Amino acid sequence: MSDTPYYQRHIFFCLNERTNGENCCAHHGAQQAFERCKSLVKKQGLAGPGKVRVNKAGCLDRCAGGPIAVVYPEGTWYTYVDEADIDEIVESHLKNGQVVERLRTPPELGR
Ligand code: FES
């Protein structure tokens, strides 16, 4: 069996929505960010086996740092704000393997 991972990088976006008034990523543009990331990855030919996969996720339990995305295999947590942040994550991390330091979720932020 090969140790080569099926995807080189895998990014998960929390799209969780709460209707009870509590904070959640869906109230901070998570769906739009997910869609932008997915379409950029596709447009740049980065999508597919051996390359990059963009997935939806439920609550990743770090809501205080939301909106949240996490990239594996590095296990890098991101707190993004706008489209430019998503573009930078795609270009720098998903494409070139360079973590975007300025967007890392502060380690103390959990739920
Ligand atoms: S609602 Fe997004 S991490 Fe919990």
Tab-separated table of N, CA, C and O and ligand atoms in Angstrom:
chain	number	residue	atom	x	y	z
A	1	MET	N	0.831	-1.204	0.000
A	1	MET	CA	0.000	0.000	0.000
A	1	MET	C	0.869	1.260	0.000
A	1	MET	O	1.873	1.299	0.689
A	2	SER	N	0.456	2.250	-0.734
A	2	SER	CA	1.239	3.478	-0.822
A	2	SER	C	0.862	4.431	0.320
A	2	SER	O	-0.277	4.476	0.762
A	3	ASP	N	1.856	5.204	0.771
A	3	ASP	CA	1.596	6.202	1.800
A	3	ASP	C	1.181	7.542	1.202
A	3	ASP	O	0.915	8.484	1.924
A	4	THR	N	1.157	7.600	-0.114
A	4	THR	CA	0.795	8.859	-0.755
A	4	THR	C	-0.656	9.192	-0.433
A	4	THR	O	-1.543	8.376	-0.666
A	5	PRO	N	-0.894	10.374	0.134
A	5	PRO	CA	-2.284	10.708	0.474
A	5	PRO	C	-3.139	10.889	-0.782
A	5	PRO	O	-2.625	11.305	-1.825
A	6	TYR	N	-4.388	10.556	-0.665
A	6	TYR	CA	-5.283	10.667	-1.825
A	6	TYR	C	-5.381	12.108	-2.304
A	6	TYR	O	-5.351	12.385	-3.499
A	7	TYR	N	-5.487	13.015	-1.347
A	7	TYR	CA	-5.410	14.448	-1.679
A	7	TYR	C	-4.140	15.008	-1.080
A	7	TYR	O	-3.788	14.677	0.052
A	8	GLN	N	-3.504	15.895	-1.815
A	8	GLN	CA	-2.304	16.529	-1.259
A	8	GLN	C	-2.686	17.474	-0.124
A	8	GLN	O	-2.012	17.530	0.904
A	9	ARG	N	-3.782	18.210	-0.328
A	9	ARG	CA	-4.285	19.093	0.733
A	9	ARG	C	-5.806	19.076	0.734
A	9	ARG	O	-6.439	18.988	-0.322
A	10	HIS	N	-6.333	19.200	1.941
A	10	HIS	CA	-7.771	19.096	2.125
A	10	HIS	C	-8.195	20.242	3.030
A	10	HIS	O	-7.715	20.342	4.156
A	11	ILE	N	-9.074	21.098	2.519
A	11	ILE	CA	-9.543	22.222	3.340
A	11	ILE	C	-11.018	22.040	3.673
A	11	ILE	O	-11.813	21.678	2.805
A	12	PHE	N	-11.335	22.245	4.941
A	12	PHE	CA	-12.712	22.135	5.425
A	12	PHE	C	-13.182	23.494	5.912
A	12	PHE	O	-12.502	24.147	6.713
A	13	PHE	N	-14.351	23.906	5.435
A	13	PHE	CA	-14.972	25.154	5.884
A	13	PHE	C	-16.140	24.833	6.806
A	13	PHE	O	-17.050	24.101	6.407
A	14	CYS	N	-16.122	25.402	7.989
A	14	CYS	CA	-17.299	25.288	8.848
A	14	CYS	C	-18.411	26.128	8.236
A	14	CYS	O	-18.233	27.324	8.014
A	15	LEU	N	-19.544	25.500	7.953
A	15	LEU	CA	-20.708	26.227	7.420
A	15	LEU	C	-21.863	26.199	8.414
A	15	LEU	O	-23.013	26.451	8.058
A	16	ASN	N	-21.537	25.866	9.647
A	16	ASN	CA	-22.600	25.693	10.638
A	16	ASN	C	-23.419	26.964	10.850
A	16	ASN	O	-22.871	28.053	10.983
A	17	GLU	N	-24.737	26.752	10.877
A	17	GLU	CA	-25.652	27.868	11.120
A	17	GLU	C	-26.473	27.591	12.376
A	17	GLU	O	-27.049	26.516	12.514
A	18	ARG	N	-26.513	28.568	13.270
A	18	ARG	CA	-27.330	28.429	14.477
A	18	ARG	C	-28.495	29.398	14.396
A	18	ARG	O	-28.322	30.542	13.993
A	19	THR	N	-29.641	28.923	14.792
A	19	THR	CA	-30.821	29.783	14.714
A	19	THR	C	-31.233	30.275	16.100
A	19	THR	O	-32.233	30.947	16.254
A	20	ASN	N	-30.437	29.955	17.112
A	20	ASN	CA	-30.802	30.337	18.479
A	20	ASN	C	-30.131	31.636	18.937
A	20	ASN	O	-30.110	31.937	20.114
A	21	GLY	N	-29.558	32.364	17.962
A	21	GLY	CA	-28.946	33.638	18.314
A	21	GLY	C	-27.477	33.520	18.693
A	21	GLY	O	-26.773	34.519	18.791
A	22	GLU	N	-26.993	32.283	18.894
A	22	GLU	CA	-25.566	32.109	19.209
A	22	GLU	C	-24.728	32.337	17.961
A	22	GLU	O	-25.191	32.147	16.840
A	23	ASN	N	-23.482	32.713	18.202
A	23	ASN	CA	-22.565	32.973	17.100
A	23	ASN	C	-22.308	31.698	16.294
A	23	ASN	O	-22.294	30.605	16.836
A	24	CYS	N	-22.108	31.880	14.992
A	24	CYS	CA	-21.782	30.726	14.148
A	24	CYS	C	-21.126	31.226	12.868
A	24	CYS	O	-21.302	32.371	12.463
A	25	CYS	N	-20.378	30.363	12.218
A	25	CYS	CA	-19.629	30.761	11.022
A	25	CYS	C	-20.538	31.177	9.868
A	25	CYS	O	-20.178	32.046	9.076
A	26	ALA	N	-21.723	30.558	9.787
A	26	ALA	CA	-22.641	30.892	8.696
A	26	ALA	C	-23.035	32.371	8.724
A	26	ALA	O	-23.369	32.944	7.688
A	27	HIS	N	-22.962	32.994	9.886
A	27	HIS	CA	-23.326	34.410	9.978
A	27	HIS	C	-22.150	35.331	9.652
A	27	HIS	O	-22.253	36.543	9.801
A	28	HIS	N	-21.043	34.750	9.249
A	28	HIS	CA	-19.858	35.547	8.910
A	28	HIS	C	-19.348	35.223	7.506
A	28	HIS	O	-18.143	35.174	7.272
A	29	GLY	N	-20.263	34.926	6.611
A	29	GLY	CA	-19.887	34.754	5.204
A	29	GLY	C	-19.241	33.428	4.855
A	29	GLY	O	-18.552	33.327	3.834
A	30	ALA	N	-19.490	32.396	5.674
A	30	ALA	CA	-18.814	31.118	5.437
A	30	ALA	C	-19.207	30.478	4.100
A	30	ALA	O	-18.351	29.943	3.384
A	31	GLN	N	-20.497	30.541	3.766
A	31	GLN	CA	-20.949	29.897	2.523
A	31	GLN	C	-20.277	30.544	1.302
A	31	GLN	O	-19.768	29.845	0.417
A	32	GLN	N	-20.249	31.873	1.271
A	32	GLN	CA	-19.621	32.571	0.141
A	32	GLN	C	-18.134	32.246	0.065
A	32	GLN	O	-17.578	32.071	-1.016
A	33	ALA	N	-17.487	32.177	1.215
A	33	ALA	CA	-16.046	31.879	1.243
A	33	ALA	C	-15.785	30.472	0.714
A	33	ALA	O	-14.868	30.245	-0.080
A	34	PHE	N	-16.620	29.531	1.154
A	34	PHE	CA	-16.504	28.144	0.686
A	34	PHE	C	-16.649	28.094	-0.839
A	34	PHE	O	-15.843	27.475	-1.542
A	35	GLU	N	-17.672	28.768	-1.346
A	35	GLU	CA	-17.919	28.731	-2.787
A	35	GLU	C	-16.788	29.396	-3.562
A	35	GLU	O	-16.372	28.915	-4.619
A	36	ARG	N	-16.282	30.485	-3.036
A	36	ARG	CA	-15.172	31.160	-3.716
A	36	ARG	C	-13.941	30.243	-3.748
A	36	ARG	O	-13.259	30.114	-4.762
A	37	CYS	N	-13.640	29.619	-2.640
A	37	CYS	CA	-12.483	28.735	-2.557
A	37	CYS	C	-12.641	27.589	-3.547
A	37	CYS	O	-11.728	27.267	-4.312
A	38	LYS	N	-13.819	26.978	-3.556
A	38	LYS	CA	-14.069	25.838	-4.436
A	38	LYS	C	-13.890	26.238	-5.901
A	38	LYS	O	-13.251	25.541	-6.679
A	39	SER	N	-14.454	27.379	-6.272
A	39	SER	CA	-14.373	27.769	-7.674
A	39	SER	C	-12.953	28.186	-8.062
A	39	SER	O	-12.492	27.879	-9.159
A	40	LEU	N	-12.236	28.834	-7.162
A	40	LEU	CA	-10.834	29.204	-7.460
A	40	LEU	C	-9.954	27.965	-7.656
A	40	LEU	O	-9.134	27.910	-8.580
A	41	VAL	N	-10.146	27.003	-6.764
A	41	VAL	CA	-9.346	25.769	-6.827
A	41	VAL	C	-9.613	25.053	-8.150
A	41	VAL	O	-8.703	24.562	-8.814
A	42	LYS	N	-10.877	25.033	-8.534
A	42	LYS	CA	-11.255	24.384	-9.791
A	42	LYS	C	-10.669	25.146	-10.988
A	42	LYS	O	-10.057	24.561	-11.878
A	43	LYS	N	-10.863	26.468	-10.964
A	43	LYS	CA	-10.400	27.321	-12.055
A	43	LYS	C	-8.898	27.195	-12.281
A	43	LYS	O	-8.407	27.240	-13.391
A	44	GLN	N	-8.173	27.035	-11.199
A	44	GLN	CA	-6.716	26.964	-11.304
A	44	GLN	C	-6.211	25.554	-11.567
A	44	GLN	O	-4.999	25.313	-11.573
A	45	GLY	N	-7.135	24.624	-11.749
A	45	GLY	CA	-6.737	23.249	-12.050
A	45	GLY	C	-6.108	22.533	-10.865
A	45	GLY	O	-5.351	21.580	-11.030
A	46	LEU	N	-6.452	22.989	-9.643
A	46	LEU	CA	-5.850	22.386	-8.444
A	46	LEU	C	-6.710	21.269	-7.874
A	46	LEU	O	-6.292	20.563	-6.950
A	47	ALA	N	-7.938	21.106	-8.388
A	47	ALA	CA	-8.872	20.156	-7.780
A	47	ALA	C	-8.652	18.741	-8.282
A	47	ALA	O	-8.366	18.530	-9.456
A	48	GLY	N	-8.799	17.781	-7.358
A	48	GLY	CA	-8.807	16.379	-7.779
A	48	GLY	C	-7.814	15.524	-7.025
A	48	GLY	O	-7.021	16.017	-6.221
A	49	PRO	N	-7.850	14.216	-7.277
A	49	PRO	CA	-6.948	13.275	-6.610
A	49	PRO	C	-5.490	13.678	-6.786
A	49	PRO	O	-5.092	14.079	-7.882
A	50	GLY	N	-4.742	13.608	-5.704
A	50	GLY	CA	-3.331	14.006	-5.752
A	50	GLY	C	-3.165	15.514	-5.643
A	50	GLY	O	-2.053	16.025	-5.579
A	51	LYS	N	-4.287	16.215	-5.634
A	51	LYS	CA	-4.236	17.678	-5.555
A	51	LYS	C	-5.062	18.150	-4.359
A	51	LYS	O	-4.817	17.714	-3.246
A	52	VAL	N	-6.015	19.034	-4.632
A	52	VAL	CA	-6.712	19.697	-3.514
A	52	VAL	C	-8.200	19.340	-3.511
A	52	VAL	O	-8.821	19.196	-4.571
A	53	ARG	N	-8.745	19.200	-2.318
A	53	ARG	CA	-10.181	18.992	-2.151
A	53	ARG	C	-10.724	20.037	-1.177
A	53	ARG	O	-10.131	20.275	-0.123
A	54	VAL	N	-11.841	20.656	-1.555
A	54	VAL	CA	-12.494	21.673	-0.712
A	54	VAL	C	-13.805	21.087	-0.213
A	54	VAL	O	-14.637	20.693	-1.025
A	55	ASN	N	-13.980	20.998	1.089
A	55	ASN	CA	-15.177	20.383	1.652
A	55	ASN	C	-15.898	21.262	2.656
A	55	ASN	O	-15.280	22.051	3.366
A	56	LYS	N	-17.203	21.043	2.725
A	56	LYS	CA	-18.027	21.657	3.772
A	56	LYS	C	-17.826	20.883	5.061
A	56	LYS	O	-17.602	19.677	5.034
A	57	ALA	N	-17.970	21.570	6.160
A	57	ALA	CA	-17.970	20.874	7.448
A	57	ALA	C	-19.047	21.487	8.333
A	57	ALA	O	-19.503	22.615	8.088
A	58	GLY	N	-19.447	20.741	9.332
A	58	GLY	CA	-20.293	21.281	10.381
A	58	GLY	C	-19.408	22.026	11.365
A	58	GLY	O	-18.249	22.352	11.061
A	59	CYS	N	-19.930	22.291	12.546
A	59	CYS	CA	-19.165	23.045	13.544
A	59	CYS	C	-17.860	22.328	13.866
A	59	CYS	O	-17.841	21.133	14.166
A	60	LEU	N	-16.772	23.068	13.804
A	60	LEU	CA	-15.449	22.515	14.112
A	60	LEU	C	-15.065	22.844	15.553
A	60	LEU	O	-13.935	22.616	15.973
A	61	ASP	N	-16.005	23.424	16.275
A	61	ASP	CA	-15.873	23.692	17.711
A	61	ASP	C	-14.801	24.724	18.056
A	61	ASP	O	-14.220	24.672	19.142
A	62	ARG	N	-14.551	25.616	17.105
A	62	ARG	CA	-13.675	26.754	17.415
A	62	ARG	C	-14.396	28.036	17.017
A	62	ARG	O	-13.804	28.963	16.436
A	63	CYS	N	-15.664	28.067	17.323
A	63	CYS	CA	-16.567	29.139	16.894
A	63	CYS	C	-16.080	30.532	17.283
A	63	CYS	O	-16.336	31.504	16.576
A	64	ALA	N	-15.376	30.655	18.400
A	64	ALA	CA	-14.909	31.968	18.852
A	64	ALA	C	-13.910	32.560	17.859
A	64	ALA	O	-13.695	33.772	17.845
A	65	GLY	N	-13.321	31.729	17.044
A	65	GLY	CA	-12.368	32.213	16.039
A	65	GLY	C	-12.990	32.324	14.663
A	65	GLY	O	-12.296	32.552	13.675
A	66	GLY	N	-14.307	32.140	14.578
A	66	GLY	CA	-14.978	32.058	13.281
A	66	GLY	C	-14.986	33.357	12.506
A	66	GLY	O	-14.839	34.427	13.102
A	67	PRO	N	-15.148	33.253	11.198
A	67	PRO	CA	-15.377	32.032	10.436
A	67	PRO	C	-14.089	31.204	10.283
A	67	PRO	O	-13.015	31.769	10.060
A	68	ILE	N	-14.248	29.901	10.367
A	68	ILE	CA	-13.128	28.977	10.491
A	68	ILE	C	-12.980	28.083	9.259
A	68	ILE	O	-13.973	27.604	8.703
A	69	ALA	N	-11.718	27.853	8.884
A	69	ALA	CA	-11.402	26.797	7.909
A	69	ALA	C	-10.135	26.116	8.407
A	69	ALA	O	-9.319	26.734	9.096
A	70	VAL	N	-9.982	24.824	8.081
A	70	VAL	CA	-8.787	24.109	8.522
A	70	VAL	C	-8.217	23.315	7.350
A	70	VAL	O	-8.969	22.763	6.549
A	71	VAL	N	-6.904	23.345	7.232
A	71	VAL	CA	-6.223	22.675	6.122
A	71	VAL	C	-5.400	21.501	6.647
A	71	VAL	O	-4.589	21.665	7.567
A	72	TYR	N	-5.615	20.331	6.038
A	72	TYR	CA	-4.811	19.146	6.346
A	72	TYR	C	-4.013	18.762	5.112
A	72	TYR	O	-4.448	19.038	4.003
A	73	PRO	N	-2.837	18.141	5.252
A	73	PRO	CA	-2.343	17.475	6.455
A	73	PRO	C	-1.658	18.389	7.476
A	73	PRO	O	-1.322	17.933	8.562
A	74	GLU	N	-1.483	19.668	7.179
A	74	GLU	CA	-0.732	20.509	8.119
A	74	GLU	C	-1.501	20.759	9.414
A	74	GLU	O	-0.902	21.031	10.443
A	75	GLY	N	-2.838	20.699	9.348
A	75	GLY	CA	-3.637	21.032	10.524
A	75	GLY	C	-3.547	22.517	10.839
A	75	GLY	O	-3.485	22.921	12.001
A	76	THR	N	-3.563	23.326	9.797
A	76	THR	CA	-3.495	24.780	9.975
A	76	THR	C	-4.909	25.348	10.045
A	76	THR	O	-5.706	25.162	9.124
A	77	TRP	N	-5.182	26.056	11.140
A	77	TRP	CA	-6.512	26.666	11.331
A	77	TRP	C	-6.462	28.114	10.880
A	77	TRP	O	-5.559	28.849	11.259
A	78	TYR	N	-7.499	28.478	10.115
A	78	TYR	CA	-7.567	29.851	9.621
A	78	TYR	C	-8.845	30.547	10.075
A	78	TYR	O	-9.922	29.951	10.102
A	79	THR	N	-8.680	31.834	10.362
A	79	THR	CA	-9.797	32.748	10.551
A	79	THR	C	-9.695	33.761	9.423
A	79	THR	O	-8.754	34.544	9.373
A	80	TYR	N	-10.641	33.677	8.507
A	80	TYR	CA	-10.598	34.577	7.349
A	80	TYR	C	-11.641	35.678	7.531
A	80	TYR	O	-12.563	35.550	8.342
A	81	VAL	N	-11.469	36.745	6.761
A	81	VAL	CA	-12.422	37.848	6.860
A	81	VAL	C	-13.123	38.101	5.535
A	81	VAL	O	-14.336	38.203	5.464
A	82	ASP	N	-12.344	38.186	4.474
A	82	ASP	CA	-12.957	38.576	3.207
A	82	ASP	C	-12.431	37.723	2.049
A	82	ASP	O	-11.650	36.792	2.250
A	83	GLU	N	-12.865	38.098	0.846
A	83	GLU	CA	-12.497	37.313	-0.337
A	83	GLU	C	-10.998	37.292	-0.569
A	83	GLU	O	-10.437	36.296	-1.022
A	84	ALA	N	-10.351	38.403	-0.275
A	84	ALA	CA	-8.903	38.479	-0.490
A	84	ALA	C	-8.182	37.454	0.388
A	84	ALA	O	-7.151	36.896	-0.010
A	85	ASP	N	-8.734	37.203	1.572
A	85	ASP	CA	-8.127	36.203	2.464
A	85	ASP	C	-8.240	34.807	1.852
A	85	ASP	O	-7.300	34.006	1.914
A	86	ILE	N	-9.393	34.526	1.278
A	86	ILE	CA	-9.586	33.213	0.648
A	86	ILE	C	-8.619	33.070	-0.528
A	86	ILE	O	-7.959	32.040	-0.703
A	87	ASP	N	-8.511	34.131	-1.321
A	87	ASP	CA	-7.604	34.096	-2.470
A	87	ASP	C	-6.178	33.811	-2.016
A	87	ASP	O	-5.440	33.052	-2.663
A	88	GLU	N	-5.798	34.410	-0.898
A	88	GLU	CA	-4.435	34.222	-0.403
A	88	GLU	C	-4.216	32.799	0.122
A	88	GLU	O	-3.155	32.203	-0.090
A	89	ILE	N	-5.210	32.250	0.789
A	89	ILE	CA	-5.093	30.862	1.274
A	89	ILE	C	-4.939	29.905	0.085
A	89	ILE	O	-4.122	28.986	0.106
A	90	VAL	N	-5.719	30.145	-0.963
A	90	VAL	CA	-5.629	29.273	-2.147
A	90	VAL	C	-4.254	29.397	-2.790
A	90	VAL	O	-3.566	28.393	-3.027
A	91	GLU	N	-3.847	30.624	-3.051
A	91	GLU	CA	-2.592	30.854	-3.770
A	91	GLU	C	-1.380	30.402	-2.947
A	91	GLU	O	-0.509	29.680	-3.431
A	92	SER	N	-1.346	30.815	-1.702
A	92	SER	CA	-0.162	30.577	-0.890
A	92	SER	C	-0.129	29.146	-0.327
A	92	SER	O	0.850	28.419	-0.517
A	93	HIS	N	-1.209	28.754	0.338
A	93	HIS	CA	-1.169	27.466	1.040
A	93	HIS	C	-1.587	26.289	0.154
A	93	HIS	O	-0.832	25.330	-0.014
A	94	LEU	N	-2.777	26.377	-0.432
A	94	LEU	CA	-3.280	25.217	-1.176
A	94	LEU	C	-2.443	24.959	-2.423
A	94	LEU	O	-2.198	23.823	-2.804
A	95	LYS	N	-1.968	26.033	-3.040
A	95	LYS	CA	-1.192	25.864	-4.267
A	95	LYS	C	0.299	25.682	-3.986
A	95	LYS	O	0.937	24.807	-4.551
A	96	ASN	N	0.840	26.503	-3.094
A	96	ASN	CA	2.299	26.521	-2.917
A	96	ASN	C	2.804	26.002	-1.569
A	96	ASN	O	4.002	26.030	-1.309
A	97	GLY	N	1.888	25.571	-0.714
A	97	GLY	CA	2.297	24.958	0.548
A	97	GLY	C	2.836	25.915	1.600
A	97	GLY	O	3.413	25.480	2.596
A	98	GLN	N	2.614	27.219	1.399
A	98	GLN	CA	3.072	28.215	2.375
A	98	GLN	C	1.908	28.652	3.265
A	98	GLN	O	0.944	29.241	2.777
A	99	VAL	N	2.034	28.384	4.552
A	99	VAL	CA	0.990	28.791	5.492
A	99	VAL	C	0.865	30.320	5.486
A	99	VAL	O	1.868	31.028	5.435
A	100	VAL	N	-0.382	30.814	5.528
A	100	VAL	CA	-0.611	32.264	5.594
A	100	VAL	C	-0.642	32.648	7.076
A	100	VAL	O	-1.675	32.559	7.738
A	101	GLU	N	0.500	33.048	7.588
A	101	GLU	CA	0.655	33.269	9.033
A	101	GLU	C	-0.345	34.276	9.576
A	101	GLU	O	-0.901	34.083	10.659
A	102	ARG	N	-0.582	35.345	8.831
A	102	ARG	CA	-1.429	36.422	9.365
A	102	ARG	C	-2.881	35.984	9.560
A	102	ARG	O	-3.634	36.666	10.257
A	103	LEU	N	-3.284	34.883	8.935
A	103	LEU	CA	-4.674	34.439	9.056
A	103	LEU	C	-4.856	33.261	10.005
A	103	LEU	O	-5.957	32.740	10.159
A	104	ARG	N	-3.773	32.834	10.648
A	104	ARG	CA	-3.892	31.707	11.589
A	104	ARG	C	-4.845	32.053	12.729
A	104	ARG	O	-4.762	33.162	13.297
A	105	THR	N	-5.695	31.127	13.094
A	105	THR	CA	-6.586	31.306	14.240
A	105	THR	C	-5.749	31.332	15.516
A	105	THR	O	-4.932	30.428	15.721
A	106	PRO	N	-5.919	32.356	16.348
A	106	PRO	CA	-5.151	32.398	17.599
A	106	PRO	C	-5.377	31.102	18.405
A	106	PRO	O	-6.523	30.645	18.521
A	107	PRO	N	-4.300	30.521	18.935
A	107	PRO	CA	-4.396	29.195	19.557
A	107	PRO	C	-5.361	29.123	20.737
A	107	PRO	O	-5.909	28.059	21.024
A	108	GLU	N	-5.619	30.243	21.389
A	108	GLU	CA	-6.469	30.196	22.576
A	108	GLU	C	-7.963	30.200	22.223
A	108	GLU	O	-8.799	29.999	23.097
A	109	LEU	N	-8.290	30.416	20.950
A	109	LEU	CA	-9.711	30.501	20.593
A	109	LEU	C	-10.310	29.124	20.328
A	109	LEU	O	-9.925	28.432	19.402
A	110	GLY	N	-11.239	28.766	21.166
A	110	GLY	CA	-11.943	27.497	21.013
A	110	GLY	C	-13.404	27.771	20.761
A	110	GLY	O	-13.745	28.582	19.921
A	111	ARG	N	-14.209	27.107	21.509
A	111	ARG	CA	-15.636	27.307	21.323
A	111	ARG	C	-16.082	28.611	21.973
A	111	ARG	O	-16.969	29.297	21.595
B	1	FES	S1	-19.882	27.397	14.211
B	1	FES	FE1	-18.053	27.333	13.007
B	1	FES	S2	-16.578	26.424	14.327
B	1	FES	FE2	-18.429	26.342	15.437
